[in-house]
Amino acid sequence: MATLIASLLSHDIRHHLAAVYCNAEFMNDPATLAADRKQLFEEVRLAIEDITKTLDFILLHAKSELPSQVVLESFNNLMERTVAAIRPHPHATGVRITIEESPSISALFNKTIVGSAVYNLLLNACFAAQRTSESGKVEISLHEDQSFVCIRVKDNGPGVPAGVRQSMSQPFVTSGKQDGIGLGITIAHYVAREYCGSLQIECTYPGCTIFALRLAKPSINYYPAQS
Ligand SMILES: Nc1ncnc2c1ncn2[C@@H]1O[C@H](COP(=O)(O)OP(=O)(O)OP(=O)(O)O)[C@@H](O)[C@H]1O
Ligand SMILES: [Mg+2]
């Protein structure tokens, strides 16, 4: 299991490094304005912080010290942080990413692995949104029902290719990407399973694709406040 986690999260580090590389190139461009340089540097700082946390997680996992890592976390903060981490990635260039108004929800979950699932769903959505003739749009929102906390990621891209819909939770299933490895959905699926939830495509057709990541409330020790 440690090997699986390590290989899945190495995949995320690779994507964070793509964002760092992209920003480094802009920072090196003499035409980049000082104010933009500052923003680019801040994004690099955030990406390196995420990479460090991911590496710490892999090390702790190898030492089986994970329970100490599970603390009360806010899903809203996680969404904001993940959107900020996605913005500098080349697959997000030109895409408008918005966080829909959502209820405030905190629970006991591991930010590194849940963040990884959300990161990968957002990255796929951005890549798809770049491929529309209109302007690319991605929305992320948070919901809850009696049994689950649900994060939905919606894009206005061309839709999931029919050839991969059934098999995309398997490792190394990829389609239409020059640099695709085929692990993003595998990670999101793994995280859903860890929290007794699911990863579902709620709809997919040209102009609208929605992925829903559900985590079971008992598995994150979240119970709605009694009124
Ligand atoms: N929002 C989406 N819209 C359209 N197609 C999608 C979407 N999300 C996933 N896909 C399809 O599912 C495939 C598998 O996704 P997955 O994230 O597992 O791998 P990948 O994105 O190809 O590579 P990586 O390992 O870098 O994530 C993608 O190659 C793409 O064809
Ligand atoms: Mg992907």
PDB file of C-alpha atoms and ligand atoms in Angstrom:
ATOM      1  CA  MET A   1       0.000   0.000   0.000  1.00  0.00           C
ATOM      2  CA  ALA A   2       2.877   2.375   0.831  1.00  0.00           C
ATOM      3  CA  THR A   3       4.281   1.805  -2.668  1.00  0.00           C
ATOM      4  CA  LEU A   4       0.915   2.536  -4.236  1.00  0.00           C
ATOM      5  CA  ILE A   5       0.520   5.768  -2.253  1.00  0.00           C
ATOM      6  CA  ALA A   6       4.082   6.811  -3.060  1.00  0.00           C
ATOM      7  CA  SER A   7       3.633   6.256  -6.785  1.00  0.00           C
ATOM      8  CA  LEU A   8       0.266   8.027  -6.856  1.00  0.00           C
ATOM      9  CA  LEU A   9       1.572  11.044  -4.984  1.00  0.00           C
ATOM     10  CA  SER A  10       4.806  11.174  -7.018  1.00  0.00           C
ATOM     11  CA  HIS A  11       2.480  11.792  -9.933  1.00  0.00           C
ATOM     12  CA  ASP A  12       1.130  14.901  -8.136  1.00  0.00           C
ATOM     13  CA  ILE A  13       4.617  16.182  -7.404  1.00  0.00           C
ATOM     14  CA  ARG A  14       5.355  15.939 -11.115  1.00  0.00           C
ATOM     15  CA  HIS A  15       2.341  18.163 -11.863  1.00  0.00           C
ATOM     16  CA  HIS A  16       3.373  20.695  -9.179  1.00  0.00           C
ATOM     17  CA  LEU A  17       6.834  20.806 -10.760  1.00  0.00           C
ATOM     18  CA  ALA A  18       5.261  21.544 -14.151  1.00  0.00           C
ATOM     19  CA  ALA A  19       3.648  24.617 -12.548  1.00  0.00           C
ATOM     20  CA  VAL A  20       6.944  25.672 -10.945  1.00  0.00           C
ATOM     21  CA  TYR A  21       8.774  25.269 -14.272  1.00  0.00           C
ATOM     22  CA  CYS A  22       6.179  27.319 -16.103  1.00  0.00           C
ATOM     23  CA  ASN A  23       6.417  30.162 -13.567  1.00  0.00           C
ATOM     24  CA  ALA A  24      10.236  30.047 -13.599  1.00  0.00           C
ATOM     25  CA  GLU A  25      10.138  30.594 -17.369  1.00  0.00           C
ATOM     26  CA  PHE A  26       7.877  33.647 -16.961  1.00  0.00           C
ATOM     27  CA  MET A  27      10.050  35.011 -14.148  1.00  0.00           C
ATOM     28  CA  ASN A  28      13.076  34.682 -16.386  1.00  0.00           C
ATOM     29  CA  ASP A  29      11.399  36.679 -19.156  1.00  0.00           C
ATOM     30  CA  PRO A  30      12.708  40.281 -19.058  1.00  0.00           C
ATOM     31  CA  ALA A  31       9.276  41.472 -20.266  1.00  0.00           C
ATOM     32  CA  THR A  32       7.570  40.253 -17.064  1.00  0.00           C
ATOM     33  CA  LEU A  33       6.494  43.157 -14.856  1.00  0.00           C
ATOM     34  CA  ALA A  34       7.760  43.410 -11.269  1.00  0.00           C
ATOM     35  CA  ALA A  35       4.232  43.033  -9.827  1.00  0.00           C
ATOM     36  CA  ASP A  36       3.621  39.866 -11.892  1.00  0.00           C
ATOM     37  CA  ARG A  37       7.004  38.513 -10.835  1.00  0.00           C
ATOM     38  CA  LYS A  38       5.900  38.812  -7.199  1.00  0.00           C
ATOM     39  CA  GLN A  39       2.701  36.856  -7.918  1.00  0.00           C
ATOM     40  CA  LEU A  40       4.646  34.206  -9.848  1.00  0.00           C
ATOM     41  CA  PHE A  41       7.063  33.851  -6.947  1.00  0.00           C
ATOM     42  CA  GLU A  42       4.181  33.455  -4.467  1.00  0.00           C
ATOM     43  CA  GLU A  43       2.724  30.660  -6.643  1.00  0.00           C
ATOM     44  CA  VAL A  44       6.120  28.934  -6.717  1.00  0.00           C
ATOM     45  CA  ARG A  45       6.312  29.220  -2.927  1.00  0.00           C
ATOM     46  CA  LEU A  46       2.859  27.598  -2.554  1.00  0.00           C
ATOM     47  CA  ALA A  47       3.755  24.811  -4.986  1.00  0.00           C
ATOM     48  CA  ILE A  48       6.981  24.039  -3.105  1.00  0.00           C
ATOM     49  CA  GLU A  49       5.061  24.022   0.181  1.00  0.00           C
ATOM     50  CA  ASP A  50       2.604  21.488  -1.313  1.00  0.00           C
ATOM     51  CA  ILE A  51       5.440  19.340  -2.677  1.00  0.00           C
ATOM     52  CA  THR A  52       7.105  19.342   0.753  1.00  0.00           C
ATOM     53  CA  LYS A  53       3.852  18.340   2.483  1.00  0.00           C
ATOM     54  CA  THR A  54       3.316  15.559  -0.035  1.00  0.00           C
ATOM     55  CA  LEU A  55       6.844  14.236   0.518  1.00  0.00           C
ATOM     56  CA  ASP A  56       6.315  14.408   4.308  1.00  0.00           C
ATOM     57  CA  PHE A  57       3.107  12.435   3.850  1.00  0.00           C
ATOM     58  CA  ILE A  58       4.891   9.731   1.831  1.00  0.00           C
ATOM     59  CA  LEU A  59       7.625   9.490   4.502  1.00  0.00           C
ATOM     60  CA  LEU A  60       5.110   9.287   7.357  1.00  0.00           C
ATOM     61  CA  HIS A  61       3.093   6.721   5.459  1.00  0.00           C
ATOM     62  CA  ALA A  62       6.206   4.599   5.064  1.00  0.00           C
ATOM     63  CA  LYS A  63       6.685   4.826   8.856  1.00  0.00           C
ATOM     64  CA  SER A  64       2.977   4.042   9.493  1.00  0.00           C
ATOM     65  CA  GLU A  65       2.512   7.237  11.505  1.00  0.00           C
ATOM     66  CA  LEU A  66      -0.518   8.424   9.615  1.00  0.00           C
ATOM     67  CA  PRO A  67      -3.172   8.625  12.344  1.00  0.00           C
ATOM     68  CA  SER A  68      -1.397  11.639  13.875  1.00  0.00           C
ATOM     69  CA  GLN A  69      -1.862  13.404  10.542  1.00  0.00           C
ATOM     70  CA  VAL A  70      -5.653  13.378  10.670  1.00  0.00           C
ATOM     71  CA  VAL A  71      -6.850  16.667  12.148  1.00  0.00           C
ATOM     72  CA  LEU A  72      -9.914  18.875  11.812  1.00  0.00           C
ATOM     73  CA  GLU A  73      -9.730  20.486   8.379  1.00  0.00           C
ATOM     74  CA  SER A  74     -11.948  22.832   6.429  1.00  0.00           C
ATOM     75  CA  PHE A  75     -13.147  21.618   3.023  1.00  0.00           C
ATOM     76  CA  ASN A  76     -13.583  25.262   2.021  1.00  0.00           C
ATOM     77  CA  ASN A  77      -9.921  26.044   2.746  1.00  0.00           C
ATOM     78  CA  LEU A  78      -8.876  22.912   0.927  1.00  0.00           C
ATOM     79  CA  MET A  79     -10.817  24.003  -2.168  1.00  0.00           C
ATOM     80  CA  GLU A  80      -9.326  27.512  -2.105  1.00  0.00           C
ATOM     81  CA  ARG A  81      -5.834  26.204  -1.614  1.00  0.00           C
ATOM     82  CA  THR A  82      -6.178  23.652  -4.412  1.00  0.00           C
ATOM     83  CA  VAL A  83      -7.554  26.205  -6.862  1.00  0.00           C
ATOM     84  CA  ALA A  84      -4.566  28.470  -6.047  1.00  0.00           C
ATOM     85  CA  ALA A  85      -2.224  25.538  -6.696  1.00  0.00           C
ATOM     86  CA  ILE A  86      -3.851  24.764 -10.064  1.00  0.00           C
ATOM     87  CA  ARG A  87      -3.780  28.305 -11.471  1.00  0.00           C
ATOM     88  CA  PRO A  88      -0.070  28.365 -12.471  1.00  0.00           C
ATOM     89  CA  HIS A  89      -0.241  24.938 -14.166  1.00  0.00           C
ATOM     90  CA  PRO A  90       0.048  25.126 -17.982  1.00  0.00           C
ATOM     91  CA  HIS A  91      -3.201  23.138 -18.303  1.00  0.00           C
ATOM     92  CA  ALA A  92      -5.034  25.959 -16.500  1.00  0.00           C
ATOM     93  CA  THR A  93      -3.765  28.820 -18.654  1.00  0.00           C
ATOM     94  CA  GLY A  94      -6.679  30.921 -19.903  1.00  0.00           C
ATOM     95  CA  VAL A  95      -9.285  28.989 -17.899  1.00  0.00           C
ATOM     96  CA  ARG A  96     -11.581  30.821 -15.480  1.00  0.00           C
ATOM     97  CA  ILE A  97     -11.794  28.810 -12.277  1.00  0.00           C
ATOM     98  CA  THR A  98     -14.485  29.770  -9.775  1.00  0.00           C
ATOM     99  CA  ILE A  99     -15.474  28.476  -6.358  1.00  0.00           C
ATOM    100  CA  GLU A 100     -19.258  28.430  -6.015  1.00  0.00           C
ATOM    101  CA  GLU A 101     -20.856  29.679  -2.820  1.00  0.00           C
ATOM    102  CA  SER A 102     -20.834  26.667  -0.531  1.00  0.00           C
ATOM    103  CA  PRO A 103     -21.686  25.786   3.060  1.00  0.00           C
ATOM    104  CA  SER A 104     -18.779  25.812   5.529  1.00  0.00           C
ATOM    105  CA  ILE A 105     -17.820  22.227   6.273  1.00  0.00           C
ATOM    106  CA  SER A 106     -14.975  20.987   8.455  1.00  0.00           C
ATOM    107  CA  ALA A 107     -14.223  17.379   9.316  1.00  0.00           C
ATOM    108  CA  LEU A 108     -11.472  14.923  10.114  1.00  0.00           C
ATOM    109  CA  PHE A 109      -9.743  13.988   6.904  1.00  0.00           C
ATOM    110  CA  ASN A 110      -6.275  13.877   5.504  1.00  0.00           C
ATOM    111  CA  LYS A 111      -5.679  17.092   3.590  1.00  0.00           C
ATOM    112  CA  THR A 112      -2.860  15.658   1.500  1.00  0.00           C
ATOM    113  CA  ILE A 113      -4.793  12.805  -0.038  1.00  0.00           C
ATOM    114  CA  VAL A 114      -8.171  14.553  -0.330  1.00  0.00           C
ATOM    115  CA  GLY A 115      -6.326  17.586  -1.758  1.00  0.00           C
ATOM    116  CA  SER A 116      -4.676  15.286  -4.265  1.00  0.00           C
ATOM    117  CA  ALA A 117      -8.040  13.959  -5.478  1.00  0.00           C
ATOM    118  CA  VAL A 118      -9.437  17.485  -5.877  1.00  0.00           C
ATOM    119  CA  TYR A 119      -6.232  18.684  -7.567  1.00  0.00           C
ATOM    120  CA  ASN A 120      -6.452  15.935 -10.172  1.00  0.00           C
ATOM    121  CA  LEU A 121     -10.148  16.494 -10.891  1.00  0.00           C
ATOM    122  CA  LEU A 122      -9.527  20.228 -11.303  1.00  0.00           C
ATOM    123  CA  LEU A 123      -6.513  19.664 -13.524  1.00  0.00           C
ATOM    124  CA  ASN A 124      -8.467  17.358 -15.833  1.00  0.00           C
ATOM    125  CA  ALA A 125     -11.339  19.848 -15.914  1.00  0.00           C
ATOM    126  CA  CYS A 126      -8.995  22.726 -16.814  1.00  0.00           C
ATOM    127  CA  PHE A 127      -7.337  20.711 -19.572  1.00  0.00           C
ATOM    128  CA  ALA A 128     -10.775  19.902 -20.988  1.00  0.00           C
ATOM    129  CA  ALA A 129     -11.960  23.528 -20.643  1.00  0.00           C
ATOM    130  CA  GLN A 130      -8.957  24.714 -22.662  1.00  0.00           C
ATOM    131  CA  ARG A 131     -10.335  22.638 -25.527  1.00  0.00           C
ATOM    132  CA  THR A 132     -13.597  24.500 -25.998  1.00  0.00           C
ATOM    133  CA  SER A 133     -14.131  27.094 -28.706  1.00  0.00           C
ATOM    134  CA  GLU A 134     -15.725  29.354 -26.074  1.00  0.00           C
ATOM    135  CA  SER A 135     -13.786  30.646 -23.083  1.00  0.00           C
ATOM    136  CA  GLY A 136     -12.787  27.818 -20.743  1.00  0.00           C
ATOM    137  CA  LYS A 137     -14.656  27.650 -17.447  1.00  0.00           C
ATOM    138  CA  VAL A 138     -14.293  25.396 -14.422  1.00  0.00           C
ATOM    139  CA  GLU A 139     -16.445  25.517 -11.291  1.00  0.00           C
ATOM    140  CA  ILE A 140     -15.911  23.766  -8.007  1.00  0.00           C
ATOM    141  CA  SER A 141     -18.574  23.484  -5.326  1.00  0.00           C
ATOM    142  CA  LEU A 142     -19.173  21.798  -1.993  1.00  0.00           C
ATOM    143  CA  HIS A 143     -22.385  20.064  -0.931  1.00  0.00           C
ATOM    144  CA  GLU A 144     -23.678  17.723   1.701  1.00  0.00           C
ATOM    145  CA  ASP A 145     -26.585  15.351   2.080  1.00  0.00           C
ATOM    146  CA  GLN A 146     -27.508  13.023   4.907  1.00  0.00           C
ATOM    147  CA  SER A 147     -24.699  10.565   4.255  1.00  0.00           C
ATOM    148  CA  PHE A 148     -21.992  12.287   2.233  1.00  0.00           C
ATOM    149  CA  VAL A 149     -19.910  15.421   1.796  1.00  0.00           C
ATOM    150  CA  CYS A 150     -19.616  15.990  -1.943  1.00  0.00           C
ATOM    151  CA  ILE A 151     -17.172  18.068  -3.995  1.00  0.00           C
ATOM    152  CA  ARG A 152     -18.320  18.711  -7.564  1.00  0.00           C
ATOM    153  CA  VAL A 153     -16.025  19.840 -10.370  1.00  0.00           C
ATOM    154  CA  LYS A 154     -17.712  21.098 -13.531  1.00  0.00           C
ATOM    155  CA  ASP A 155     -16.149  22.163 -16.835  1.00  0.00           C
ATOM    156  CA  ASN A 156     -17.359  23.329 -20.222  1.00  0.00           C
ATOM    157  CA  GLY A 157     -14.966  21.123 -22.202  1.00  0.00           C
ATOM    158  CA  PRO A 158     -15.805  18.548 -24.882  1.00  0.00           C
ATOM    159  CA  GLY A 159     -16.805  15.740 -22.477  1.00  0.00           C
ATOM    160  CA  VAL A 160     -15.051  12.537 -21.399  1.00  0.00           C
ATOM    161  CA  PRO A 161     -14.151  10.395 -24.439  1.00  0.00           C
ATOM    162  CA  ALA A 162     -16.520   7.399 -24.573  1.00  0.00           C
ATOM    163  CA  GLY A 163     -13.555   5.039 -24.920  1.00  0.00           C
ATOM    164  CA  VAL A 164     -12.242   5.751 -21.401  1.00  0.00           C
ATOM    165  CA  ARG A 165     -15.457   6.274 -19.376  1.00  0.00           C
ATOM    166  CA  GLN A 166     -15.669   2.704 -18.117  1.00  0.00           C
ATOM    167  CA  SER A 167     -11.956   2.124 -17.553  1.00  0.00           C
ATOM    168  CA  MET A 168     -10.646   5.482 -16.325  1.00  0.00           C
ATOM    169  CA  SER A 169     -10.369   4.438 -12.681  1.00  0.00           C
ATOM    170  CA  GLN A 170      -7.744   1.873 -13.745  1.00  0.00           C
ATOM    171  CA  PRO A 171      -4.132   3.085 -13.713  1.00  0.00           C
ATOM    172  CA  PHE A 172      -2.555   4.322 -16.956  1.00  0.00           C
ATOM    173  CA  VAL A 173      -5.806   4.873 -18.843  1.00  0.00           C
ATOM    174  CA  THR A 174      -5.407   8.139 -20.726  1.00  0.00           C
ATOM    175  CA  SER A 175      -6.817   9.676 -23.890  1.00  0.00           C
ATOM    176  CA  GLY A 176      -6.133  12.799 -25.906  1.00  0.00           C
ATOM    177  CA  LYS A 177      -3.171  14.081 -23.854  1.00  0.00           C
ATOM    178  CA  GLN A 178       0.377  14.134 -25.084  1.00  0.00           C
ATOM    179  CA  ASP A 179       1.774  14.076 -21.548  1.00  0.00           C
ATOM    180  CA  GLY A 180      -1.055  12.106 -19.875  1.00  0.00           C
ATOM    181  CA  ILE A 181      -0.002   9.270 -17.573  1.00  0.00           C
ATOM    182  CA  GLY A 182      -3.483   8.106 -16.664  1.00  0.00           C
ATOM    183  CA  LEU A 183      -3.219   8.262 -12.879  1.00  0.00           C
ATOM    184  CA  GLY A 184      -5.311  11.325 -11.899  1.00  0.00           C
ATOM    185  CA  ILE A 185      -8.670   9.550 -11.831  1.00  0.00           C
ATOM    186  CA  THR A 186      -7.060   6.478 -10.236  1.00  0.00           C
ATOM    187  CA  ILE A 187      -5.929   8.718  -7.349  1.00  0.00           C
ATOM    188  CA  ALA A 188      -9.349  10.359  -6.958  1.00  0.00           C
ATOM    189  CA  HIS A 189     -10.981   6.929  -7.011  1.00  0.00           C
ATOM    190  CA  TYR A 190      -8.570   5.599  -4.405  1.00  0.00           C
ATOM    191  CA  VAL A 191      -9.291   8.553  -2.097  1.00  0.00           C
ATOM    192  CA  ALA A 192     -13.059   8.097  -2.498  1.00  0.00           C
ATOM    193  CA  ARG A 193     -12.664   4.436  -1.522  1.00  0.00           C
ATOM    194  CA  GLU A 194     -10.474   5.333   1.506  1.00  0.00           C
ATOM    195  CA  TYR A 195     -13.377   7.444   2.802  1.00  0.00           C
ATOM    196  CA  CYS A 196     -16.114   4.908   1.913  1.00  0.00           C
ATOM    197  CA  GLY A 197     -17.414   7.193  -0.814  1.00  0.00           C
ATOM    198  CA  SER A 198     -17.455   7.301  -4.593  1.00  0.00           C
ATOM    199  CA  LEU A 199     -16.216   9.116  -7.648  1.00  0.00           C
ATOM    200  CA  GLN A 200     -18.907   9.508 -10.279  1.00  0.00           C
ATOM    201  CA  ILE A 201     -19.348  11.245 -13.587  1.00  0.00           C
ATOM    202  CA  GLU A 202     -22.719  12.930 -13.041  1.00  0.00           C
ATOM    203  CA  CYS A 203     -22.945  14.101 -16.631  1.00  0.00           C
ATOM    204  CA  THR A 204     -20.680  14.471 -19.622  1.00  0.00           C
ATOM    205  CA  TYR A 205     -21.461  15.924 -23.039  1.00  0.00           C
ATOM    206  CA  PRO A 206     -19.909  18.718 -25.110  1.00  0.00           C
ATOM    207  CA  GLY A 207     -20.088  21.858 -22.957  1.00  0.00           C
ATOM    208  CA  CYS A 208     -20.702  20.185 -19.592  1.00  0.00           C
ATOM    209  CA  THR A 209     -18.884  17.554 -17.574  1.00  0.00           C
ATOM    210  CA  ILE A 210     -19.412  17.099 -13.850  1.00  0.00           C
ATOM    211  CA  PHE A 211     -17.318  14.863 -11.617  1.00  0.00           C
ATOM    212  CA  ALA A 212     -18.587  14.291  -8.060  1.00  0.00           C
ATOM    213  CA  LEU A 213     -16.292  13.110  -5.280  1.00  0.00           C
ATOM    214  CA  ARG A 214     -18.270  11.817  -2.282  1.00  0.00           C
ATOM    215  CA  LEU A 215     -16.825  11.067   1.147  1.00  0.00           C
ATOM    216  CA  ALA A 216     -18.977   9.215   3.671  1.00  0.00           C
ATOM    217  CA  LYS A 217     -19.703  11.347   6.741  1.00  0.00           C
ATOM    218  CA  PRO A 218     -18.939   8.645   9.334  1.00  0.00           C
ATOM    219  CA  SER A 219     -15.518   8.033   7.766  1.00  0.00           C
ATOM    220  CA  ILE A 220     -14.560  11.698   8.226  1.00  0.00           C
ATOM    221  CA  ASN A 221     -16.314  11.936  11.608  1.00  0.00           C
ATOM    222  CA  TYR A 222     -18.633  14.610  10.318  1.00  0.00           C
ATOM    223  CA  TYR A 223     -22.134  14.855  11.702  1.00  0.00           C
ATOM    224  CA  PRO A 224     -24.435  17.760  10.862  1.00  0.00           C
ATOM    225  CA  ALA A 225     -25.033  20.251  13.667  1.00  0.00           C
ATOM    226  CA  GLN A 226     -28.341  19.573  15.456  1.00  0.00           C
ATOM    227  CA  SER A 227     -30.792  22.472  15.131  1.00  0.00           C
TER     228      SER A 227
HETATM  229  N1  LIG B   1     -13.131  16.645 -17.141  1.00  0.00           N
HETATM  230  C1  LIG B   1     -12.788  15.839 -18.139  1.00  0.00           C
HETATM  231  N2  LIG B   1     -13.229  16.083 -19.404  1.00  0.00           N
HETATM  232  C2  LIG B   1     -12.890  15.275 -20.440  1.00  0.00           C
HETATM  233  N3  LIG B   1     -12.120  14.165 -20.312  1.00  0.00           N
HETATM  234  C3  LIG B   1     -11.673  13.864 -19.083  1.00  0.00           C
HETATM  235  C4  LIG B   1     -11.974  14.661 -17.934  1.00  0.00           C
HETATM  236  N4  LIG B   1     -11.377  14.084 -16.858  1.00  0.00           N
HETATM  237  C5  LIG B   1     -10.736  13.001 -17.319  1.00  0.00           C
HETATM  238  N5  LIG B   1     -10.902  12.870 -18.653  1.00  0.00           N
HETATM  239  C6  LIG B   1     -10.369  11.797 -19.511  1.00  0.00           C
HETATM  240  O1  LIG B   1      -9.974  10.713 -18.687  1.00  0.00           O
HETATM  241  C7  LIG B   1      -8.619  10.360 -18.949  1.00  0.00           C
HETATM  242  C8  LIG B   1      -7.985   9.820 -17.678  1.00  0.00           C
HETATM  243  O2  LIG B   1      -7.787  10.888 -16.738  1.00  0.00           O
HETATM  244  P1  LIG B   1      -6.600  10.785 -15.707  1.00  0.00           P
HETATM  245  O3  LIG B   1      -6.620  12.011 -14.889  1.00  0.00           O
HETATM  246  O4  LIG B   1      -6.689   9.489 -14.997  1.00  0.00           O
HETATM  247  O5  LIG B   1      -5.290  10.713 -16.599  1.00  0.00           O
HETATM  248  P2  LIG B   1      -4.609  11.868 -17.466  1.00  0.00           P
HETATM  249  O6  LIG B   1      -5.223  13.176 -17.135  1.00  0.00           O
HETATM  250  O7  LIG B   1      -4.647  11.435 -18.889  1.00  0.00           O
HETATM  251  O8  LIG B   1      -3.094  11.820 -16.968  1.00  0.00           O
HETATM  252  P3  LIG B   1      -2.541  12.277 -15.532  1.00  0.00           P
HETATM  253  O9  LIG B   1      -1.941  11.041 -14.957  1.00  0.00           O
HETATM  254  O10 LIG B   1      -1.552  13.330 -15.824  1.00  0.00           O
HETATM  255  O11 LIG B   1      -3.693  12.763 -14.717  1.00  0.00           O
HETATM  256  C9  LIG B   1      -7.980  11.625 -19.502  1.00  0.00           C
HETATM  257  O12 LIG B   1      -6.854  11.313 -20.309  1.00  0.00           O
HETATM  258  C10 LIG B   1      -9.143  12.236 -20.304  1.00  0.00           C
HETATM  259  O13 LIG B   1      -9.227  11.683 -21.584  1.00  0.00           O
HETATM  260 MG    MG B   2      -5.387  13.814 -15.102  1.00  0.00          MG
END
